[in-house]
């Protein structure tokens, strides 16, 4: 990409130097002009030009014309001397102003020059450099601090992207390896029976299904990171109830206490949030375990709490559970997950100005709490809509 055409060849440092010198020239010229006029006015006053006593006696007998001539000559000489000396002083100070202005401007634009130099060296693999400005806390210092903060965010984003790509590649490698192995083993057996081919195809089908699930989850996660689409009123209680229905009659004991709450947001994303929270609680559970779901409204915020039984989650793993592809101790790919569920929940909650909180369950398992601002009515106050159907289970 070519840099845009530059209209002026003058640098900011030169422009600031010329500005300093120009301001000094204008103010100095105005001051000298005012001083000259004041001196001239003072000398023009009667008796303002004293004469030597001898000259006064010599002209006492009617030499008024001589006195006037002498006064005018003295005034002209004083004004000429003052003007010449002022011009010399003005020229010297102007030169000093140019020199001082040049160095002052250089110090003023140093952070900008450092930013430009640093930015020209940056790349995706070298984001560790920082300006580290230590001068006065002025606007340019704020610019340097802001630039360093931006580099911090970029570095975290690039690191997260690299980790995400590496984890995604690792997750896809396993089912693809299963597919390749099934094909190779079957082809290596010339006398393979129909049942052998069916067995290989079933393994390929399962691996392909896992690839499809992973790809779908990745697309969902990418969808959440593009922000909100259309905003609609979403009945969160109805969403939760719909996703709890498949668990009814199963081996899990489900307890639900739902308050009808409407949230203004993206219906697709909110459905992803609820589905992943519920499926995560059901998937990472114990046989004949329990799932407790509670939906309430707290001071204009919809609060969804889902707690399950299951293996105890180490406290050190809690902050990383919201990271894509991270699984807590005891959770493996064999459970059917990819480590993306809570990452999707966290992204959806953040997109709706909400928050995700993870804490250990009371009897093992995990307690997931999602807080999202509820529907804001025309007055701007958070409101809850009345129940549209019987609640509870």
CSV table of C-alpha atoms in Angstrom, one decimal:
chain,number,residue,atom,x,y,z
A,1,UNK,CA,0.0,0.0,0.0
A,2,UNK,CA,1.5,3.3,-1.1
A,3,UNK,CA,1.4,6.2,1.4
A,4,UNK,CA,-1.0,9.1,0.5
A,5,UNK,CA,0.4,12.0,-1.4
A,6,UNK,CA,1.9,14.7,0.9
A,7,UNK,CA,1.0,18.3,0.0
A,8,UNK,CA,3.6,19.9,2.2
A,9,UNK,CA,7.2,18.8,2.6
A,10,UNK,CA,7.6,20.6,6.0
A,11,UNK,CA,7.7,18.4,9.0
A,12,UNK,CA,5.8,19.1,12.2
A,13,UNK,CA,9.0,20.1,13.9
A,14,UNK,CA,9.8,22.7,11.2
A,15,UNK,CA,6.2,23.9,11.3
A,16,UNK,CA,6.3,24.3,15.1
A,17,UNK,CA,9.7,26.1,14.9
A,18,UNK,CA,8.3,28.5,12.3
A,19,UNK,CA,5.2,29.0,14.4
A,20,UNK,CA,7.3,29.8,17.5
A,21,UNK,CA,9.5,32.2,15.5
A,22,UNK,CA,6.5,33.8,13.8
A,23,UNK,CA,4.7,34.4,17.1
A,24,UNK,CA,7.8,35.9,18.6
A,25,UNK,CA,8.3,38.1,15.5
A,26,UNK,CA,4.8,39.4,15.7
A,27,UNK,CA,4.8,40.0,19.4
A,28,UNK,CA,8.4,41.5,19.3
A,29,UNK,CA,7.5,43.8,16.5
A,30,UNK,CA,4.4,45.0,18.2
A,31,UNK,CA,6.3,45.6,21.5
A,32,UNK,CA,9.1,47.5,19.7
A,33,UNK,CA,6.6,49.6,17.8
A,34,UNK,CA,4.8,50.5,20.9
A,35,UNK,CA,8.0,51.3,22.7
A,36,UNK,CA,9.2,53.5,19.8
A,37,UNK,CA,5.9,55.4,19.8
A,38,UNK,CA,6.0,55.9,23.6
A,39,UNK,CA,9.6,57.2,23.4
A,40,UNK,CA,8.8,59.5,20.5
A,41,UNK,CA,5.7,60.9,22.3
A,42,UNK,CA,7.7,61.4,25.5
A,43,UNK,CA,10.5,63.3,23.7
A,44,UNK,CA,7.9,65.5,21.9
A,45,UNK,CA,6.6,66.9,25.2
A,46,UNK,CA,7.8,70.5,26.0
A,47,UNK,CA,10.9,70.5,28.2
A,48,UNK,CA,11.4,66.8,27.7
A,49,UNK,CA,14.8,67.4,26.2
A,50,UNK,CA,17.1,69.0,28.8
A,51,UNK,CA,19.9,71.2,27.6
A,52,UNK,CA,23.3,71.8,29.2
A,53,UNK,CA,23.4,74.9,31.4
A,54,UNK,CA,26.1,76.6,29.2
A,55,UNK,CA,23.9,76.1,26.2
A,56,UNK,CA,20.9,77.6,28.0
A,57,UNK,CA,22.9,80.7,28.9
A,58,UNK,CA,24.3,81.0,25.4
A,59,UNK,CA,20.8,81.0,23.9
A,60,UNK,CA,19.1,83.0,26.6
A,61,UNK,CA,19.0,86.2,24.5
A,62,UNK,CA,16.4,85.1,22.0
A,63,UNK,CA,17.9,81.9,20.6
A,64,UNK,CA,14.6,80.0,20.7
A,65,UNK,CA,14.9,78.9,17.1
A,66,UNK,CA,18.3,77.4,17.9
A,67,UNK,CA,16.9,75.6,20.9
A,68,UNK,CA,14.1,74.1,18.8
A,69,UNK,CA,16.7,72.9,16.2
A,70,UNK,CA,18.9,71.4,18.9
A,71,UNK,CA,15.9,69.6,20.5
A,72,UNK,CA,14.8,68.2,17.2
A,73,UNK,CA,18.3,67.0,16.5
A,74,UNK,CA,18.6,65.4,19.9
A,75,UNK,CA,15.2,63.7,19.5
A,76,UNK,CA,16.0,62.4,16.1
A,77,UNK,CA,19.3,61.0,17.3
A,78,UNK,CA,17.7,59.3,20.3
A,79,UNK,CA,15.0,57.8,18.2
A,80,UNK,CA,17.5,56.6,15.6
A,81,UNK,CA,19.7,55.1,18.2
A,82,UNK,CA,16.8,53.4,19.9
A,83,UNK,CA,15.5,52.1,16.6
A,84,UNK,CA,18.9,50.7,15.6
A,85,UNK,CA,19.6,49.1,18.9
A,86,UNK,CA,16.0,47.6,19.0
A,87,UNK,CA,16.5,46.1,15.6
A,88,UNK,CA,19.8,44.5,16.6
A,89,UNK,CA,18.2,43.1,19.8
A,90,UNK,CA,15.2,41.9,17.8
A,91,UNK,CA,17.4,40.1,15.2
A,92,UNK,CA,19.4,38.4,18.0
A,93,UNK,CA,16.3,37.3,19.9
A,94,UNK,CA,14.7,36.1,16.7
A,95,UNK,CA,17.7,33.9,15.9
A,96,UNK,CA,17.7,32.6,19.5
A,97,UNK,CA,14.0,31.9,19.2
A,98,UNK,CA,14.6,29.8,16.0
A,99,UNK,CA,17.3,27.7,17.8
A,100,UNK,CA,15.3,27.3,21.0
A,101,UNK,CA,12.1,26.6,19.0
A,102,UNK,CA,13.8,23.9,16.9
A,103,UNK,CA,15.0,22.0,20.0
A,104,UNK,CA,11.7,22.6,21.8
A,105,UNK,CA,9.7,21.4,18.9
A,106,UNK,CA,11.9,18.3,18.7
A,107,UNK,CA,11.2,17.4,22.3
A,108,UNK,CA,7.5,18.0,21.7
A,109,UNK,CA,7.2,15.7,18.8
A,110,UNK,CA,9.5,13.0,20.1
A,111,UNK,CA,6.7,10.7,21.2
A,112,UNK,CA,5.1,11.0,17.7
A,113,UNK,CA,8.5,10.2,16.1
A,114,UNK,CA,8.9,7.2,18.5
A,115,UNK,CA,5.5,6.0,17.6
A,116,UNK,CA,6.1,6.2,13.9
A,117,UNK,CA,9.5,4.5,14.2
A,118,UNK,CA,8.0,1.7,16.4
A,119,UNK,CA,5.0,1.2,14.1
A,120,UNK,CA,7.2,0.8,11.1
A,121,UNK,CA,9.0,-2.1,12.8
A,122,UNK,CA,5.8,-3.9,14.1
A,123,UNK,CA,4.5,-7.1,12.6
A,124,UNK,CA,2.3,-10.0,13.8
A,125,UNK,CA,5.5,-11.7,15.1
A,126,UNK,CA,7.0,-8.6,16.8
A,127,UNK,CA,4.3,-7.0,19.0
A,128,UNK,CA,6.4,-7.0,22.1
A,129,UNK,CA,8.1,-3.6,21.6
A,130,UNK,CA,6.7,-0.6,23.5
A,131,UNK,CA,7.3,3.1,23.5
A,132,UNK,CA,7.7,3.4,27.3
A,133,UNK,CA,7.3,7.2,27.3
A,134,UNK,CA,8.6,8.7,30.6
A,135,UNK,CA,8.2,12.4,29.9
A,136,UNK,CA,5.7,14.9,31.2
A,137,UNK,CA,2.1,13.8,31.3
A,138,UNK,CA,0.7,15.8,28.5
A,139,UNK,CA,-1.4,15.1,25.4
A,140,UNK,CA,1.6,13.5,23.6
A,141,UNK,CA,2.3,11.3,26.6
A,142,UNK,CA,-1.3,10.2,26.6
A,143,UNK,CA,-1.0,9.3,22.9
A,144,UNK,CA,2.1,7.2,23.7
A,145,UNK,CA,0.3,5.5,26.6
A,146,UNK,CA,-2.7,4.8,24.4
A,147,UNK,CA,-0.5,3.4,21.6
A,148,UNK,CA,1.2,1.0,24.1
A,149,UNK,CA,-2.2,-0.1,25.4
A,150,UNK,CA,-3.4,-0.8,21.9
A,151,UNK,CA,-0.3,-2.9,21.3
A,152,UNK,CA,-1.1,-4.8,24.5
A,153,UNK,CA,-4.6,-5.6,23.2
A,154,UNK,CA,-3.3,-6.5,19.8
A,155,UNK,CA,-0.7,-8.9,21.3
A,156,UNK,CA,-3.3,-10.6,23.4
A,157,UNK,CA,-5.6,-10.9,20.4
A,158,UNK,CA,-2.9,-12.4,18.2
A,159,UNK,CA,-1.8,-14.8,20.9
A,160,UNK,CA,-5.4,-15.9,21.4
A,161,UNK,CA,-5.8,-16.3,17.7
A,162,UNK,CA,-2.7,-18.5,17.4
A,163,UNK,CA,-3.9,-20.6,20.3
A,164,UNK,CA,-7.3,-20.9,18.8
A,165,UNK,CA,-6.0,-22.0,15.4
A,166,UNK,CA,-3.6,-24.5,17.0
A,167,UNK,CA,-6.4,-26.0,19.2
A,168,UNK,CA,-8.8,-26.1,16.3
A,169,UNK,CA,-6.3,-27.9,14.2
A,170,UNK,CA,-5.6,-30.4,17.0
A,171,UNK,CA,-9.3,-31.0,17.5
A,172,UNK,CA,-9.9,-31.6,13.7
A,173,UNK,CA,-6.8,-33.8,13.4
A,174,UNK,CA,-8.2,-36.6,15.6
A,175,UNK,CA,-11.4,-37.3,13.6
A,176,UNK,CA,-9.6,-36.9,10.3
A,177,UNK,CA,-7.0,-39.4,11.5
A,178,UNK,CA,-9.8,-41.8,12.4
A,179,UNK,CA,-11.3,-41.4,8.9
A,180,UNK,CA,-7.9,-42.0,7.3
A,181,UNK,CA,-7.1,-45.0,9.4
A,182,UNK,CA,-10.5,-46.6,8.7
A,183,UNK,CA,-10.0,-46.2,5.0
A,184,UNK,CA,-6.4,-47.4,5.0
A,185,UNK,CA,-7.2,-50.5,7.1
A,186,UNK,CA,-10.1,-51.5,5.0
A,187,UNK,CA,-8.2,-51.0,1.7
A,188,UNK,CA,-5.3,-53.0,3.0
A,189,UNK,CA,-7.5,-56.0,3.3
A,190,UNK,CA,-8.3,-57.4,-0.1
A,191,UNK,CA,-10.6,-60.0,1.3
A,192,UNK,CA,-12.6,-57.6,3.5
A,193,UNK,CA,-16.2,-58.5,3.9
A,194,UNK,CA,-19.3,-56.4,3.6
A,195,UNK,CA,-19.4,-56.2,7.3
A,196,UNK,CA,-15.8,-54.9,7.4
A,197,UNK,CA,-16.8,-52.1,5.0
A,198,UNK,CA,-19.9,-51.3,7.0
A,199,UNK,CA,-17.8,-51.1,10.2
A,200,UNK,CA,-15.3,-48.8,8.5
A,201,UNK,CA,-18.1,-46.7,7.2
A,202,UNK,CA,-19.7,-46.4,10.7
A,203,UNK,CA,-16.4,-45.2,12.1
A,204,UNK,CA,-16.0,-42.7,9.3
A,205,UNK,CA,-19.6,-41.6,9.9
A,206,UNK,CA,-18.9,-41.0,13.6
A,207,UNK,CA,-15.7,-39.1,12.8
A,208,UNK,CA,-17.3,-37.0,10.1
A,209,UNK,CA,-20.2,-36.2,12.5
A,210,UNK,CA,-17.6,-35.1,15.1
A,211,UNK,CA,-16.0,-32.9,12.4
A,212,UNK,CA,-19.4,-31.4,11.6
A,213,UNK,CA,-20.2,-30.7,15.2
A,214,UNK,CA,-16.8,-29.0,15.7
A,215,UNK,CA,-17.2,-26.9,12.5
A,216,UNK,CA,-20.7,-25.9,13.6
A,217,UNK,CA,-19.4,-24.9,17.0
A,218,UNK,CA,-16.6,-22.9,15.5
A,219,UNK,CA,-19.1,-21.1,13.2
A,220,UNK,CA,-21.3,-20.3,16.2
A,221,UNK,CA,-18.4,-19.0,18.1
A,222,UNK,CA,-17.4,-16.8,15.2
A,223,UNK,CA,-21.0,-15.6,14.9
A,224,UNK,CA,-21.0,-14.4,18.5
A,225,UNK,CA,-17.8,-12.4,18.0
A,226,UNK,CA,-19.4,-10.3,15.2
A,227,UNK,CA,-21.6,-8.5,17.6
A,228,UNK,CA,-25.4,-8.4,17.8
A,229,UNK,CA,-27.6,-8.7,14.7
A,230,UNK,CA,-31.2,-7.7,14.9
A,231,UNK,CA,-32.6,-7.0,18.3
A,232,UNK,CA,-35.9,-8.5,19.4
A,233,UNK,CA,-37.7,-9.2,22.6
A,234,UNK,CA,-36.7,-12.8,23.6
A,235,UNK,CA,-38.6,-14.7,26.2
A,236,UNK,CA,-35.7,-16.3,28.0
A,237,UNK,CA,-37.9,-18.5,30.2
A,238,UNK,CA,-39.5,-20.0,27.2
A,239,UNK,CA,-36.0,-20.7,25.7
A,240,UNK,CA,-34.8,-22.4,28.9
A,241,UNK,CA,-38.0,-24.5,29.2
A,242,UNK,CA,-37.7,-25.6,25.6
A,243,UNK,CA,-34.1,-26.8,26.1
A,244,UNK,CA,-35.0,-28.6,29.3
A,245,UNK,CA,-37.8,-30.6,27.7
A,246,UNK,CA,-35.5,-33.2,26.1
A,247,UNK,CA,-34.0,-33.9,29.6
A,248,UNK,CA,-37.5,-34.9,31.0
A,249,UNK,CA,-37.9,-38.5,31.6
A,250,UNK,CA,-34.2,-39.2,31.3
A,251,UNK,CA,-31.8,-40.4,34.0
A,252,UNK,CA,-31.0,-36.9,35.1
A,253,UNK,CA,-33.1,-35.2,37.8
A,254,UNK,CA,-34.1,-31.7,36.6
A,255,UNK,CA,-35.3,-29.0,38.9
A,256,UNK,CA,-36.3,-25.7,37.3
A,257,UNK,CA,-37.5,-22.4,38.9
A,258,UNK,CA,-38.2,-20.0,36.1
A,259,UNK,CA,-39.5,-16.4,36.3
A,260,UNK,CA,-40.7,-15.0,33.0
A,261,UNK,CA,-38.1,-12.5,31.8
A,262,UNK,CA,-37.7,-10.8,28.4
A,263,UNK,CA,-34.4,-9.7,27.2
A,264,UNK,CA,-33.8,-7.4,24.2
A,265,UNK,CA,-31.2,-9.0,22.1
A,266,UNK,CA,-30.3,-11.3,19.3
A,267,UNK,CA,-32.6,-14.3,19.4
A,268,UNK,CA,-30.1,-16.7,17.6
A,269,UNK,CA,-27.3,-15.8,20.0
A,270,UNK,CA,-29.5,-16.0,23.1
A,271,UNK,CA,-30.7,-19.4,22.0
A,272,UNK,CA,-27.1,-20.5,21.6
A,273,UNK,CA,-26.4,-19.3,25.1
A,274,UNK,CA,-29.2,-21.2,26.7
A,275,UNK,CA,-28.6,-24.3,24.7
A,276,UNK,CA,-24.9,-24.5,25.5
A,277,UNK,CA,-25.4,-23.8,29.2
A,278,UNK,CA,-28.1,-26.6,29.5
A,279,UNK,CA,-26.2,-29.1,27.3
A,280,UNK,CA,-23.0,-28.5,29.2
A,281,UNK,CA,-24.7,-29.2,32.5
A,282,UNK,CA,-26.3,-32.4,31.1
A,283,UNK,CA,-23.2,-33.7,29.2
A,284,UNK,CA,-20.7,-33.2,32.1
A,285,UNK,CA,-22.7,-35.0,34.7
A,286,UNK,CA,-22.8,-38.3,36.6
A,287,UNK,CA,-25.3,-41.1,36.0
A,288,UNK,CA,-28.6,-40.3,37.8
A,289,UNK,CA,-27.2,-36.9,38.5
A,290,UNK,CA,-29.1,-33.6,38.9
A,291,UNK,CA,-29.4,-30.3,37.0
A,292,UNK,CA,-30.8,-27.3,38.8
A,293,UNK,CA,-31.9,-24.3,36.8
A,294,UNK,CA,-33.1,-21.0,38.1
A,295,UNK,CA,-34.1,-17.9,36.1
A,296,UNK,CA,-34.8,-14.7,38.0
A,297,UNK,CA,-34.7,-10.9,37.5
A,298,UNK,CA,-32.5,-8.9,39.8
A,299,UNK,CA,-32.6,-5.1,39.5
A,300,UNK,CA,-33.1,-5.0,35.8
A,301,UNK,CA,-30.8,-7.9,35.1
A,302,UNK,CA,-31.8,-11.4,33.9
A,303,UNK,CA,-30.0,-14.0,36.0
A,304,UNK,CA,-29.7,-17.6,34.7
A,305,UNK,CA,-28.1,-20.0,37.1
A,306,UNK,CA,-27.5,-23.7,36.1
A,307,UNK,CA,-25.8,-26.1,38.5
A,308,UNK,CA,-25.1,-29.7,38.0
A,309,UNK,CA,-23.6,-32.7,39.7
A,310,UNK,CA,-20.5,-34.3,38.3
A,311,UNK,CA,-16.8,-34.4,38.8
A,312,UNK,CA,-15.4,-31.7,41.0
A,313,UNK,CA,-13.9,-28.9,38.9
A,314,UNK,CA,-10.5,-27.7,40.2
A,315,UNK,CA,-10.5,-24.0,41.2
A,316,UNK,CA,-7.5,-23.4,39.0
A,317,UNK,CA,-9.4,-24.5,35.9
A,318,UNK,CA,-12.4,-22.2,36.5
A,319,UNK,CA,-10.9,-19.1,34.8
A,320,UNK,CA,-9.8,-21.1,31.8
A,321,UNK,CA,-13.1,-22.9,31.2
A,322,UNK,CA,-14.3,-19.9,29.2
A,323,UNK,CA,-11.4,-20.3,26.9
A,324,UNK,CA,-12.0,-22.1,23.6
A,325,UNK,CA,-11.0,-25.8,23.6
A,326,UNK,CA,-10.1,-25.9,27.3
A,327,UNK,CA,-11.6,-28.8,29.3
A,328,UNK,CA,-11.5,-29.1,33.0
A,329,UNK,CA,-9.9,-32.1,34.7
A,330,UNK,CA,-12.0,-35.2,34.1
A,331,UNK,CA,-13.6,-33.7,31.0
A,332,UNK,CA,-12.4,-35.2,27.7
A,333,UNK,CA,-13.4,-35.4,24.1
A,334,UNK,CA,-15.1,-38.7,25.0
A,335,UNK,CA,-17.9,-36.8,26.6
A,336,UNK,CA,-18.9,-35.5,23.3
A,337,UNK,CA,-17.9,-31.9,23.8
A,338,UNK,CA,-15.2,-29.8,22.1
A,339,UNK,CA,-14.4,-27.3,24.9
A,340,UNK,CA,-16.3,-24.6,23.1
A,341,UNK,CA,-19.6,-24.4,25.0
A,342,UNK,CA,-18.7,-22.0,27.8
A,343,UNK,CA,-16.6,-20.0,25.3
A,344,UNK,CA,-19.7,-19.4,23.3
A,345,UNK,CA,-21.7,-18.6,26.4
A,346,UNK,CA,-19.1,-16.1,27.5
A,347,UNK,CA,-19.0,-14.4,24.0
A,348,UNK,CA,-22.8,-14.2,23.8
A,349,UNK,CA,-23.1,-12.7,27.3
A,350,UNK,CA,-20.4,-10.1,26.5
A,351,UNK,CA,-22.2,-9.2,23.3
A,352,UNK,CA,-25.3,-8.4,25.3
A,353,UNK,CA,-23.3,-6.4,27.9
A,354,UNK,CA,-23.6,-9.3,30.3
A,355,UNK,CA,-21.2,-11.5,32.3
A,356,UNK,CA,-20.5,-15.1,32.9
A,357,UNK,CA,-19.5,-16.4,36.4
A,358,UNK,CA,-18.2,-19.9,37.1
A,359,UNK,CA,-18.0,-21.4,40.6
A,360,UNK,CA,-17.7,-24.9,41.9
A,361,UNK,CA,-21.0,-26.7,42.5
A,362,UNK,CA,-22.2,-27.4,46.0
A,363,UNK,CA,-21.9,-31.2,45.5
A,364,UNK,CA,-19.3,-31.4,42.7
A,365,UNK,CA,-19.9,-30.2,39.2
A,366,UNK,CA,-20.1,-26.6,38.2
A,367,UNK,CA,-22.3,-23.6,38.9
A,368,UNK,CA,-22.8,-21.4,35.9
A,369,UNK,CA,-24.3,-17.9,36.4
A,370,UNK,CA,-25.1,-15.7,33.4
A,371,UNK,CA,-26.3,-12.1,33.9
A,372,UNK,CA,-27.7,-10.2,31.0
A,373,UNK,CA,-29.6,-6.8,31.1
A,374,UNK,CA,-33.3,-7.3,30.6
A,375,UNK,CA,-35.5,-5.5,28.1
A,376,UNK,CA,-35.3,-1.7,28.3
A,377,UNK,CA,-38.8,-0.2,27.7
A,378,UNK,CA,-39.6,3.1,26.1
A,379,UNK,CA,-38.8,4.9,29.3
A,380,UNK,CA,-35.4,3.4,29.4
A,381,UNK,CA,-36.2,1.5,32.6
A,382,UNK,CA,-35.6,-2.2,32.8
A,383,UNK,CA,-38.8,-4.1,32.9
A,384,UNK,CA,-40.0,-7.7,33.1
A,385,UNK,CA,-42.9,-9.0,31.1
A,386,UNK,CA,-45.7,-11.0,32.8
A,387,UNK,CA,-45.6,-14.8,32.5
A,388,UNK,CA,-47.0,-16.1,29.2
A,389,UNK,CA,-47.3,-19.7,30.5
A,390,UNK,CA,-47.2,-21.7,33.7
A,391,UNK,CA,-43.8,-21.9,35.1
A,392,UNK,CA,-41.9,-24.6,37.1
A,393,UNK,CA,-41.3,-28.2,36.6
